[in-house]
Amino acid sequence: MSENCGNFTLEAAQAYLAREPDMTVDQISDRLFTVSDGQCRTIFVAADESVIAFDTFGTPGRARAYGRAIAETLPGKAINTVIYSHDHLDHAGFAADLAPGAEIIADEMCAKVIKCRGAEGQSVPTRVLRGERNELTIDGVELVLLNPGPTHGSGNMAAYFADEKVLFSSDTVLANAKYGFMPDYHFANFVKFMRGFLELDWERFVPGRYELTDRAGFERGCDFIEAVQETCQQAFANFVPIWMYEPMKGFVGGQLGERFGDLDGFDGHIGQMSIRIVHHYLMGGWGLEDTPEPAVLLEDQVSL
Ligand SMILES: [Zn+2]
């Protein structure tokens, strides 16, 4: 294949990998910008002499479009640093196409998964962070990177900008219901760690998809996920056939429609969400990643 192909093996994927969508950039402060391809979203920061880009978007074409959007916004500044919010290819898969020579910063767990995965185009992190809170200064920009524990994917890292009163946390709480949760959400810990971010002083939340929200929207997003978790448990008590899509959609959607039916995407996604979450209770999660210390999973097996 001519494009870096991530995990794809079919030549037919080329068209998907190469497409370069329009990007929309919005300025949050003097130094901080958010950018979206209409679905995924991330942030980048103007440093003194360079640009710090969070994530890469999910194909080589999208990474190039992201790079172009940055160059148009901050002409003359190279992307010298890329920070991965988590390991997933649809957000952090194509640094090789965005900024081949950049320093790549990631959480240790994220770095280990990426090393083992070996996906084409997903650059291996060159600087690995450990622990819940890391404060770094990169080219004049002070960064606070937070990993309170497993929320989504492997080695999830949020960014807190105290001066801007902004929190960025990719693929976590959305301002809508437009995500059919996959096994990569860690429901044993998710809401607890996300609510923990409310202890910080911020007013705007930048999610990894769709539109920005405020503290009230963020709290409602947590309430929604918690309500789906509770209703999925009630499905057992009501002997709903939990492995079937339509009965689960009907039960959970019916229970929560009055309270959360106004969330964009509710009708189209509540069934998928329910199927995913109900199996957390049936099966106990997806292994060690659904415990508070997922790093033990790769502790002795993978060295960086
Ligand atoms: Zn993800």
PDB file of C-alpha atoms and ligand atoms in Angstrom:
ATOM      1  CA  MET A   1       0.000   0.000   0.000  1.00  0.00           C
ATOM      2  CA  SER A   2       1.216   3.516  -0.619  1.00  0.00           C
ATOM      3  CA  GLU A   3      -0.361   4.980   2.519  1.00  0.00           C
ATOM      4  CA  ASN A   4       0.571   3.957   6.045  1.00  0.00           C
ATOM      5  CA  CYS A   5      -2.197   1.475   6.706  1.00  0.00           C
ATOM      6  CA  GLY A   6      -2.507   1.142  10.501  1.00  0.00           C
ATOM      7  CA  ASN A   7      -4.132  -2.269  10.994  1.00  0.00           C
ATOM      8  CA  PHE A   8      -5.725  -2.457   7.535  1.00  0.00           C
ATOM      9  CA  THR A   9      -4.631  -5.295   5.251  1.00  0.00           C
ATOM     10  CA  LEU A  10      -6.858  -4.685   2.207  1.00  0.00           C
ATOM     11  CA  GLU A  11      -5.711  -2.566  -0.708  1.00  0.00           C
ATOM     12  CA  ALA A  12      -9.310  -1.328  -0.890  1.00  0.00           C
ATOM     13  CA  ALA A  13      -8.700   0.659   2.302  1.00  0.00           C
ATOM     14  CA  GLN A  14      -6.463   3.087   0.371  1.00  0.00           C
ATOM     15  CA  ALA A  15      -9.318   5.380  -0.571  1.00  0.00           C
ATOM     16  CA  TYR A  16     -10.369   5.675   3.068  1.00  0.00           C
ATOM     17  CA  LEU A  17      -6.792   6.176   4.269  1.00  0.00           C
ATOM     18  CA  ALA A  18      -5.941   8.828   1.687  1.00  0.00           C
ATOM     19  CA  ARG A  19      -8.995  11.067   1.917  1.00  0.00           C
ATOM     20  CA  GLU A  20      -8.214  14.536   3.267  1.00  0.00           C
ATOM     21  CA  PRO A  21     -11.297  16.128   4.847  1.00  0.00           C
ATOM     22  CA  ASP A  22     -11.877  19.797   5.603  1.00  0.00           C
ATOM     23  CA  MET A  23     -10.731  20.771   9.077  1.00  0.00           C
ATOM     24  CA  THR A  24     -12.344  23.425  11.260  1.00  0.00           C
ATOM     25  CA  VAL A  25     -10.038  25.292  13.642  1.00  0.00           C
ATOM     26  CA  ASP A  26     -11.349  27.414  16.536  1.00  0.00           C
ATOM     27  CA  GLN A  27      -9.149  29.552  18.744  1.00  0.00           C
ATOM     28  CA  ILE A  28      -9.661  29.066  22.487  1.00  0.00           C
ATOM     29  CA  SER A  29      -6.987  31.454  23.776  1.00  0.00           C
ATOM     30  CA  ASP A  30      -3.817  33.190  22.552  1.00  0.00           C
ATOM     31  CA  ARG A  31      -2.005  29.860  22.456  1.00  0.00           C
ATOM     32  CA  LEU A  32      -4.668  27.151  22.456  1.00  0.00           C
ATOM     33  CA  PHE A  33      -6.685  25.925  19.466  1.00  0.00           C
ATOM     34  CA  THR A  34      -9.195  23.143  18.864  1.00  0.00           C
ATOM     35  CA  VAL A  35      -9.633  21.393  15.519  1.00  0.00           C
ATOM     36  CA  SER A  36     -12.278  18.985  14.186  1.00  0.00           C
ATOM     37  CA  ASP A  37     -12.821  16.953  11.007  1.00  0.00           C
ATOM     38  CA  GLY A  38     -16.563  16.967  11.740  1.00  0.00           C
ATOM     39  CA  GLN A  39     -16.400  13.918  13.979  1.00  0.00           C
ATOM     40  CA  CYS A  40     -13.093  13.634  15.862  1.00  0.00           C
ATOM     41  CA  ARG A  41     -11.637  16.608  17.678  1.00  0.00           C
ATOM     42  CA  THR A  42      -8.362  17.521  19.303  1.00  0.00           C
ATOM     43  CA  ILE A  43      -6.273  20.506  20.404  1.00  0.00           C
ATOM     44  CA  PHE A  44      -2.936  22.093  19.527  1.00  0.00           C
ATOM     45  CA  VAL A  45      -0.828  24.695  21.271  1.00  0.00           C
ATOM     46  CA  ALA A  46       1.337  27.491  19.873  1.00  0.00           C
ATOM     47  CA  ALA A  47       4.667  27.225  21.694  1.00  0.00           C
ATOM     48  CA  ASP A  48       7.394  29.878  21.511  1.00  0.00           C
ATOM     49  CA  GLU A  49       9.107  28.492  18.407  1.00  0.00           C
ATOM     50  CA  SER A  50       7.053  25.425  17.517  1.00  0.00           C
ATOM     51  CA  VAL A  51       3.669  23.692  17.782  1.00  0.00           C
ATOM     52  CA  ILE A  52       2.579  21.065  20.303  1.00  0.00           C
ATOM     53  CA  ALA A  53      -0.087  18.867  18.651  1.00  0.00           C
ATOM     54  CA  PHE A  54      -2.299  16.516  20.611  1.00  0.00           C
ATOM     55  CA  ASP A  55      -3.093  13.335  18.655  1.00  0.00           C
ATOM     56  CA  THR A  56      -2.980  12.885  14.884  1.00  0.00           C
ATOM     57  CA  PHE A  57      -6.496  12.031  13.648  1.00  0.00           C
ATOM     58  CA  GLY A  58      -7.235   8.571  12.312  1.00  0.00           C
ATOM     59  CA  THR A  59      -5.821   8.184   8.800  1.00  0.00           C
ATOM     60  CA  PRO A  60      -2.787   9.451   6.869  1.00  0.00           C
ATOM     61  CA  GLY A  61      -5.077  11.787   4.894  1.00  0.00           C
ATOM     62  CA  ARG A  62      -6.620  13.192   8.047  1.00  0.00           C
ATOM     63  CA  ALA A  63      -3.178  13.611   9.625  1.00  0.00           C
ATOM     64  CA  ARG A  64      -2.028  15.597   6.574  1.00  0.00           C
ATOM     65  CA  ALA A  65      -5.182  17.738   6.695  1.00  0.00           C
ATOM     66  CA  TYR A  66      -4.523  18.338  10.416  1.00  0.00           C
ATOM     67  CA  GLY A  67      -0.940  19.345   9.661  1.00  0.00           C
ATOM     68  CA  ARG A  68      -2.112  21.723   6.960  1.00  0.00           C
ATOM     69  CA  ALA A  69      -4.690  23.292   9.286  1.00  0.00           C
ATOM     70  CA  ILE A  70      -1.959  23.881  11.858  1.00  0.00           C
ATOM     71  CA  ALA A  71       0.373  25.372   9.238  1.00  0.00           C
ATOM     72  CA  GLU A  72      -2.354  27.748   8.059  1.00  0.00           C
ATOM     73  CA  THR A  73      -3.145  28.788  11.644  1.00  0.00           C
ATOM     74  CA  LEU A  74       0.452  29.117  12.812  1.00  0.00           C
ATOM     75  CA  PRO A  75       2.576  29.691   9.710  1.00  0.00           C
ATOM     76  CA  GLY A  76       6.292  29.108  10.078  1.00  0.00           C
ATOM     77  CA  LYS A  77       6.048  26.930  13.184  1.00  0.00           C
ATOM     78  CA  ALA A  78       6.889  23.243  12.924  1.00  0.00           C
ATOM     79  CA  ILE A  79       5.149  20.503  14.895  1.00  0.00           C
ATOM     80  CA  ASN A  80       8.020  19.422  17.115  1.00  0.00           C
ATOM     81  CA  THR A  81       5.895  17.639  19.744  1.00  0.00           C
ATOM     82  CA  VAL A  82       2.951  15.227  19.477  1.00  0.00           C
ATOM     83  CA  ILE A  83       1.149  14.114  22.639  1.00  0.00           C
ATOM     84  CA  TYR A  84      -1.027  10.984  22.493  1.00  0.00           C
ATOM     85  CA  SER A  85      -4.278  11.180  24.483  1.00  0.00           C
ATOM     86  CA  HIS A  86      -4.528   7.370  24.322  1.00  0.00           C
ATOM     87  CA  ASP A  87      -3.391   4.524  22.097  1.00  0.00           C
ATOM     88  CA  HIS A  88      -6.243   4.291  19.587  1.00  0.00           C
ATOM     89  CA  LEU A  89      -5.474   4.484  15.872  1.00  0.00           C
ATOM     90  CA  ASP A  90      -8.510   6.670  15.139  1.00  0.00           C
ATOM     91  CA  HIS A  91      -6.993   9.419  17.313  1.00  0.00           C
ATOM     92  CA  ALA A  92      -3.260   8.744  17.604  1.00  0.00           C
ATOM     93  CA  GLY A  93      -2.452   6.377  14.745  1.00  0.00           C
ATOM     94  CA  PHE A  94      -0.601   8.480  12.205  1.00  0.00           C
ATOM     95  CA  ALA A  95       2.139  10.666  13.646  1.00  0.00           C
ATOM     96  CA  ALA A  96       4.347   9.361  10.825  1.00  0.00           C
ATOM     97  CA  ASP A  97       2.148  11.351   8.429  1.00  0.00           C
ATOM     98  CA  LEU A  98       1.612  14.375  10.693  1.00  0.00           C
ATOM     99  CA  ALA A  99       5.122  15.090  11.963  1.00  0.00           C
ATOM    100  CA  PRO A 100       7.675  12.351  11.256  1.00  0.00           C
ATOM    101  CA  GLY A 101      10.517  13.879  13.273  1.00  0.00           C
ATOM    102  CA  ALA A 102       8.527  15.050  16.290  1.00  0.00           C
ATOM    103  CA  GLU A 103       9.038  14.030  19.893  1.00  0.00           C
ATOM    104  CA  ILE A 104       6.121  11.741  20.794  1.00  0.00           C
ATOM    105  CA  ILE A 105       4.897  11.903  24.385  1.00  0.00           C
ATOM    106  CA  ALA A 106       2.588   9.264  25.856  1.00  0.00           C
ATOM    107  CA  ASP A 107       1.665   7.485  29.047  1.00  0.00           C
ATOM    108  CA  GLU A 108       3.662   4.339  29.775  1.00  0.00           C
ATOM    109  CA  MET A 109       0.711   1.969  29.262  1.00  0.00           C
ATOM    110  CA  CYS A 110      -0.147   3.641  25.970  1.00  0.00           C
ATOM    111  CA  ALA A 111       3.474   3.332  24.835  1.00  0.00           C
ATOM    112  CA  LYS A 112       3.608  -0.364  25.670  1.00  0.00           C
ATOM    113  CA  VAL A 113       0.410  -1.144  23.772  1.00  0.00           C
ATOM    114  CA  ILE A 114       1.654   0.816  20.741  1.00  0.00           C
ATOM    115  CA  LYS A 115       4.997  -0.989  20.807  1.00  0.00           C
ATOM    116  CA  CYS A 116       3.256  -4.380  20.900  1.00  0.00           C
ATOM    117  CA  ARG A 117       0.714  -3.385  18.240  1.00  0.00           C
ATOM    118  CA  GLY A 118       3.286  -2.312  15.667  1.00  0.00           C
ATOM    119  CA  ALA A 119       0.694  -0.584  13.468  1.00  0.00           C
ATOM    120  CA  GLU A 120       2.090   1.034  10.336  1.00  0.00           C
ATOM    121  CA  GLY A 121       2.137   4.822  10.708  1.00  0.00           C
ATOM    122  CA  GLN A 122       1.701   4.879  14.496  1.00  0.00           C
ATOM    123  CA  SER A 123       4.996   6.322  15.699  1.00  0.00           C
ATOM    124  CA  VAL A 124       6.335   4.794  18.903  1.00  0.00           C
ATOM    125  CA  PRO A 125       6.499   7.295  21.795  1.00  0.00           C
ATOM    126  CA  THR A 126       9.940   8.775  22.421  1.00  0.00           C
ATOM    127  CA  ARG A 127       9.144  10.226  25.860  1.00  0.00           C
ATOM    128  CA  VAL A 128       7.120   8.187  28.333  1.00  0.00           C
ATOM    129  CA  LEU A 129       5.227   9.602  31.318  1.00  0.00           C
ATOM    130  CA  ARG A 130       4.292   7.724  34.461  1.00  0.00           C
ATOM    131  CA  GLY A 131       1.864   8.441  37.281  1.00  0.00           C
ATOM    132  CA  GLU A 132      -1.308  10.453  37.721  1.00  0.00           C
ATOM    133  CA  ARG A 133       0.018  13.958  37.124  1.00  0.00           C
ATOM    134  CA  ASN A 134       2.899  15.245  35.026  1.00  0.00           C
ATOM    135  CA  GLU A 135       3.858  18.900  34.727  1.00  0.00           C
ATOM    136  CA  LEU A 136       6.108  19.646  31.760  1.00  0.00           C
ATOM    137  CA  THR A 137       7.447  22.780  30.135  1.00  0.00           C
ATOM    138  CA  ILE A 138       7.896  22.366  26.398  1.00  0.00           C
ATOM    139  CA  ASP A 139       9.166  25.273  24.298  1.00  0.00           C
ATOM    140  CA  GLY A 140       7.804  27.808  26.777  1.00  0.00           C
ATOM    141  CA  VAL A 141       4.435  26.112  27.328  1.00  0.00           C
ATOM    142  CA  GLU A 142       3.573  24.734  30.753  1.00  0.00           C
ATOM    143  CA  LEU A 143       1.507  21.568  30.410  1.00  0.00           C
ATOM    144  CA  VAL A 144      -0.407  19.564  33.013  1.00  0.00           C
ATOM    145  CA  LEU A 145      -1.093  16.021  31.822  1.00  0.00           C
ATOM    146  CA  LEU A 146      -3.363  13.829  33.930  1.00  0.00           C
ATOM    147  CA  ASN A 147      -4.018  10.103  34.056  1.00  0.00           C
ATOM    148  CA  PRO A 148      -6.163   9.508  37.148  1.00  0.00           C
ATOM    149  CA  GLY A 149      -6.747   5.877  36.116  1.00  0.00           C
ATOM    150  CA  PRO A 150      -8.313   3.903  33.282  1.00  0.00           C
ATOM    151  CA  THR A 151     -11.215   5.616  31.520  1.00  0.00           C
ATOM    152  CA  HIS A 152     -10.875   4.808  27.816  1.00  0.00           C
ATOM    153  CA  GLY A 153      -8.332   2.915  25.759  1.00  0.00           C
ATOM    154  CA  SER A 154      -4.852   2.340  27.174  1.00  0.00           C
ATOM    155  CA  GLY A 155      -2.795   4.980  28.938  1.00  0.00           C
ATOM    156  CA  ASN A 156      -5.444   7.720  28.705  1.00  0.00           C
ATOM    157  CA  MET A 157      -4.072  11.199  29.367  1.00  0.00           C
ATOM    158  CA  ALA A 158      -6.096  14.390  29.813  1.00  0.00           C
ATOM    159  CA  ALA A 159      -4.682  17.910  29.512  1.00  0.00           C
ATOM    160  CA  TYR A 160      -5.575  20.676  31.970  1.00  0.00           C
ATOM    161  CA  PHE A 161      -5.002  24.316  31.038  1.00  0.00           C
ATOM    162  CA  ALA A 162      -5.519  26.312  34.228  1.00  0.00           C
ATOM    163  CA  ASP A 163      -5.029  29.752  32.638  1.00  0.00           C
ATOM    164  CA  GLU A 164      -7.655  29.025  29.996  1.00  0.00           C
ATOM    165  CA  LYS A 165      -9.863  27.050  32.417  1.00  0.00           C
ATOM    166  CA  VAL A 166     -10.008  24.277  29.822  1.00  0.00           C
ATOM    167  CA  LEU A 167      -9.924  20.485  30.187  1.00  0.00           C
ATOM    168  CA  PHE A 168      -9.264  18.195  27.205  1.00  0.00           C
ATOM    169  CA  SER A 169      -9.958  14.471  27.531  1.00  0.00           C
ATOM    170  CA  SER A 170     -10.300  12.465  24.348  1.00  0.00           C
ATOM    171  CA  ASP A 171     -12.990   9.797  23.820  1.00  0.00           C
ATOM    172  CA  THR A 172     -14.546  10.252  27.229  1.00  0.00           C
ATOM    173  CA  VAL A 173     -17.590  12.394  28.053  1.00  0.00           C
ATOM    174  CA  LEU A 174     -19.468  13.823  25.068  1.00  0.00           C
ATOM    175  CA  ALA A 175     -21.959  16.664  24.768  1.00  0.00           C
ATOM    176  CA  ASN A 176     -24.355  14.158  23.177  1.00  0.00           C
ATOM    177  CA  ALA A 177     -25.184  10.434  23.020  1.00  0.00           C
ATOM    178  CA  LYS A 178     -23.465   9.815  19.678  1.00  0.00           C
ATOM    179  CA  TYR A 179     -21.239   6.927  20.674  1.00  0.00           C
ATOM    180  CA  GLY A 180     -22.164   3.270  20.875  1.00  0.00           C
ATOM    181  CA  PHE A 181     -19.701   2.328  23.554  1.00  0.00           C
ATOM    182  CA  MET A 182     -17.092  -0.220  22.603  1.00  0.00           C
ATOM    183  CA  PRO A 183     -15.178  -2.567  24.929  1.00  0.00           C
ATOM    184  CA  ASP A 184     -12.537   0.141  25.255  1.00  0.00           C
ATOM    185  CA  TYR A 185     -14.492   2.076  27.888  1.00  0.00           C
ATOM    186  CA  HIS A 186     -13.557   0.920  31.372  1.00  0.00           C
ATOM    187  CA  PHE A 187     -16.835   1.073  33.217  1.00  0.00           C
ATOM    188  CA  ALA A 188     -15.589  -0.148  36.587  1.00  0.00           C
ATOM    189  CA  ASN A 189     -13.746   3.170  36.919  1.00  0.00           C
ATOM    190  CA  PHE A 190     -14.973   5.494  34.202  1.00  0.00           C
ATOM    191  CA  VAL A 191     -17.489   7.751  35.948  1.00  0.00           C
ATOM    192  CA  LYS A 192     -15.475   7.929  39.169  1.00  0.00           C
ATOM    193  CA  PHE A 193     -12.350   9.178  37.397  1.00  0.00           C
ATOM    194  CA  MET A 194     -14.265  11.510  35.076  1.00  0.00           C
ATOM    195  CA  ARG A 195     -16.135  13.101  37.993  1.00  0.00           C
ATOM    196  CA  GLY A 196     -12.763  13.552  39.680  1.00  0.00           C
ATOM    197  CA  PHE A 197     -11.891  16.118  36.998  1.00  0.00           C
ATOM    198  CA  LEU A 198     -14.664  18.330  38.399  1.00  0.00           C
ATOM    199  CA  GLU A 199     -12.368  19.060  41.358  1.00  0.00           C
ATOM    200  CA  LEU A 200     -10.226  21.129  38.985  1.00  0.00           C
ATOM    201  CA  ASP A 201     -11.129  24.709  38.139  1.00  0.00           C
ATOM    202  CA  TRP A 202     -12.204  24.665  34.488  1.00  0.00           C
ATOM    203  CA  GLU A 203     -15.172  26.028  32.550  1.00  0.00           C
ATOM    204  CA  ARG A 204     -14.833  24.536  29.089  1.00  0.00           C
ATOM    205  CA  PHE A 205     -14.439  20.861  28.232  1.00  0.00           C
ATOM    206  CA  VAL A 206     -12.959  19.747  24.916  1.00  0.00           C
ATOM    207  CA  PRO A 207     -13.914  16.140  24.147  1.00  0.00           C
ATOM    208  CA  GLY A 208     -12.265  13.930  21.525  1.00  0.00           C
ATOM    209  CA  ARG A 209     -15.384  14.119  19.364  1.00  0.00           C
ATOM    210  CA  TYR A 210     -18.030  16.631  18.354  1.00  0.00           C
ATOM    211  CA  GLU A 211     -18.626  19.902  20.173  1.00  0.00           C
ATOM    212  CA  LEU A 212     -17.269  21.559  23.304  1.00  0.00           C
ATOM    213  CA  THR A 213     -19.312  21.655  26.477  1.00  0.00           C
ATOM    214  CA  ASP A 214     -19.270  23.316  29.909  1.00  0.00           C
ATOM    215  CA  ARG A 215     -19.253  21.908  33.446  1.00  0.00           C
ATOM    216  CA  ALA A 216     -23.013  21.377  33.459  1.00  0.00           C
ATOM    217  CA  GLY A 217     -22.850  19.514  30.139  1.00  0.00           C
ATOM    218  CA  PHE A 218     -19.936  17.435  31.406  1.00  0.00           C
ATOM    219  CA  GLU A 219     -21.812  16.518  34.599  1.00  0.00           C
ATOM    220  CA  ARG A 220     -24.883  15.601  32.572  1.00  0.00           C
ATOM    221  CA  GLY A 221     -22.689  13.389  30.385  1.00  0.00           C
ATOM    222  CA  CYS A 222     -21.495  11.584  33.517  1.00  0.00           C
ATOM    223  CA  ASP A 223     -25.087  11.338  34.786  1.00  0.00           C
ATOM    224  CA  PHE A 224     -26.156   9.815  31.464  1.00  0.00           C
ATOM    225  CA  ILE A 225     -23.491   7.111  31.461  1.00  0.00           C
ATOM    226  CA  GLU A 226     -24.219   6.342  35.106  1.00  0.00           C
ATOM    227  CA  ALA A 227     -27.942   6.077  34.301  1.00  0.00           C
ATOM    228  CA  VAL A 228     -27.250   3.633  31.457  1.00  0.00           C
ATOM    229  CA  GLN A 229     -25.113   1.581  33.839  1.00  0.00           C
ATOM    230  CA  GLU A 230     -27.919   1.472  36.426  1.00  0.00           C
ATOM    231  CA  THR A 231     -30.621   0.669  33.875  1.00  0.00           C
ATOM    232  CA  CYS A 232     -28.511  -2.133  32.401  1.00  0.00           C
ATOM    233  CA  GLN A 233     -28.397  -3.695  35.859  1.00  0.00           C
ATOM    234  CA  GLN A 234     -32.167  -3.339  36.106  1.00  0.00           C
ATOM    235  CA  ALA A 235     -32.432  -5.255  32.819  1.00  0.00           C
ATOM    236  CA  PHE A 236     -31.204  -8.358  34.647  1.00  0.00           C
ATOM    237  CA  ALA A 237     -33.828  -7.912  37.359  1.00  0.00           C
ATOM    238  CA  ASN A 238     -36.504  -7.600  34.666  1.00  0.00           C
ATOM    239  CA  PHE A 239     -35.278 -10.697  32.815  1.00  0.00           C
ATOM    240  CA  VAL A 240     -34.681  -8.788  29.575  1.00  0.00           C
ATOM    241  CA  PRO A 241     -32.802 -11.006  27.068  1.00  0.00           C
ATOM    242  CA  ILE A 242     -29.660  -8.934  27.473  1.00  0.00           C
ATOM    243  CA  TRP A 243     -27.800 -10.397  24.486  1.00  0.00           C
ATOM    244  CA  MET A 244     -30.452  -9.153  22.031  1.00  0.00           C
ATOM    245  CA  TYR A 245     -30.314  -5.681  20.546  1.00  0.00           C
ATOM    246  CA  GLU A 246     -33.993  -4.792  20.165  1.00  0.00           C
ATOM    247  CA  PRO A 247     -35.136  -5.843  23.668  1.00  0.00           C
ATOM    248  CA  MET A 248     -32.213  -3.990  25.263  1.00  0.00           C
ATOM    249  CA  LYS A 249     -32.790  -0.891  23.164  1.00  0.00           C
ATOM    250  CA  GLY A 250     -36.475  -0.969  24.058  1.00  0.00           C
ATOM    251  CA  PHE A 251     -35.911  -1.458  27.775  1.00  0.00           C
ATOM    252  CA  VAL A 252     -33.073   1.013  28.363  1.00  0.00           C
ATOM    253  CA  GLY A 253     -34.358   3.544  25.826  1.00  0.00           C
ATOM    254  CA  GLY A 254     -37.805   3.372  27.402  1.00  0.00           C
ATOM    255  CA  GLN A 255     -36.473   3.848  30.920  1.00  0.00           C
ATOM    256  CA  LEU A 256     -34.190   6.773  30.057  1.00  0.00           C
ATOM    257  CA  GLY A 257     -36.017   8.480  27.177  1.00  0.00           C
ATOM    258  CA  GLU A 258     -37.798  11.037  29.339  1.00  0.00           C
ATOM    259  CA  ARG A 259     -34.628  12.147  31.133  1.00  0.00           C
ATOM    260  CA  PHE A 260     -32.039  11.902  28.358  1.00  0.00           C
ATOM    261  CA  GLY A 261     -33.980  11.526  25.094  1.00  0.00           C
ATOM    262  CA  ASP A 262     -33.103  15.105  24.107  1.00  0.00           C
ATOM    263  CA  LEU A 263     -29.402  14.224  23.834  1.00  0.00           C
ATOM    264  CA  ASP A 264     -28.394  14.221  20.186  1.00  0.00           C
ATOM    265  CA  GLY A 265     -27.915  10.633  19.000  1.00  0.00           C
ATOM    266  CA  PHE A 266     -29.919   9.056  21.834  1.00  0.00           C
ATOM    267  CA  ASP A 267     -32.293   6.987  19.682  1.00  0.00           C
ATOM    268  CA  GLY A 268     -29.576   5.776  17.327  1.00  0.00           C
ATOM    269  CA  HIS A 269     -27.037   4.775  19.984  1.00  0.00           C
ATOM    270  CA  ILE A 270     -28.807   3.751  23.178  1.00  0.00           C
ATOM    271  CA  GLY A 271     -29.224   0.164  21.937  1.00  0.00           C
ATOM    272  CA  GLN A 272     -25.505  -0.319  21.170  1.00  0.00           C
ATOM    273  CA  MET A 273     -24.519   1.365  24.404  1.00  0.00           C
ATOM    274  CA  SER A 274     -26.790  -0.910  26.369  1.00  0.00           C
ATOM    275  CA  ILE A 275     -25.511  -4.093  24.742  1.00  0.00           C
ATOM    276  CA  ARG A 276     -21.956  -3.038  25.561  1.00  0.00           C
ATOM    277  CA  ILE A 277     -22.584  -1.938  29.130  1.00  0.00           C
ATOM    278  CA  VAL A 278     -24.868  -4.793  30.125  1.00  0.00           C
ATOM    279  CA  HIS A 279     -22.049  -7.224  29.343  1.00  0.00           C
ATOM    280  CA  HIS A 280     -19.798  -5.434  31.787  1.00  0.00           C
ATOM    281  CA  TYR A 281     -22.096  -6.728  34.522  1.00  0.00           C
ATOM    282  CA  LEU A 282     -22.557 -10.133  32.920  1.00  0.00           C
ATOM    283  CA  MET A 283     -18.864 -10.795  32.396  1.00  0.00           C
ATOM    284  CA  GLY A 284     -17.099  -8.568  34.929  1.00  0.00           C
ATOM    285  CA  GLY A 285     -15.297  -6.363  32.442  1.00  0.00           C
ATOM    286  CA  TRP A 286     -12.691  -7.208  29.830  1.00  0.00           C
ATOM    287  CA  GLY A 287      -9.856  -8.317  32.034  1.00  0.00           C
ATOM    288  CA  LEU A 288      -7.219  -6.434  33.972  1.00  0.00           C
ATOM    289  CA  GLU A 289      -7.930  -3.182  32.199  1.00  0.00           C
ATOM    290  CA  ASP A 290     -11.198  -2.962  34.077  1.00  0.00           C
ATOM    291  CA  THR A 291      -9.387  -2.921  37.391  1.00  0.00           C
ATOM    292  CA  PRO A 292      -7.911   0.269  38.906  1.00  0.00           C
ATOM    293  CA  GLU A 293      -4.317  -0.869  38.211  1.00  0.00           C
ATOM    294  CA  PRO A 294      -4.255  -1.941  34.555  1.00  0.00           C
ATOM    295  CA  ALA A 295      -0.524  -1.287  34.262  1.00  0.00           C
ATOM    296  CA  VAL A 296       0.162  -4.653  35.887  1.00  0.00           C
ATOM    297  CA  LEU A 297      -1.063  -6.141  32.624  1.00  0.00           C
ATOM    298  CA  LEU A 298       2.185  -5.323  30.814  1.00  0.00           C
ATOM    299  CA  GLU A 299       4.445  -4.551  33.761  1.00  0.00           C
ATOM    300  CA  ASP A 300       7.055  -7.247  33.379  1.00  0.00           C
ATOM    301  CA  GLN A 301       6.247  -8.410  29.865  1.00  0.00           C
ATOM    302  CA  VAL A 302       7.045  -5.270  27.869  1.00  0.00           C
ATOM    303  CA  SER A 303      10.013  -2.975  28.313  1.00  0.00           C
ATOM    304  CA  LEU A 304      10.352   0.360  26.572  1.00  0.00           C
TER     305      LEU A 304
HETATM  306 ZN    ZN B   1     -10.458   5.863  21.598  1.00  0.00          ZN
END
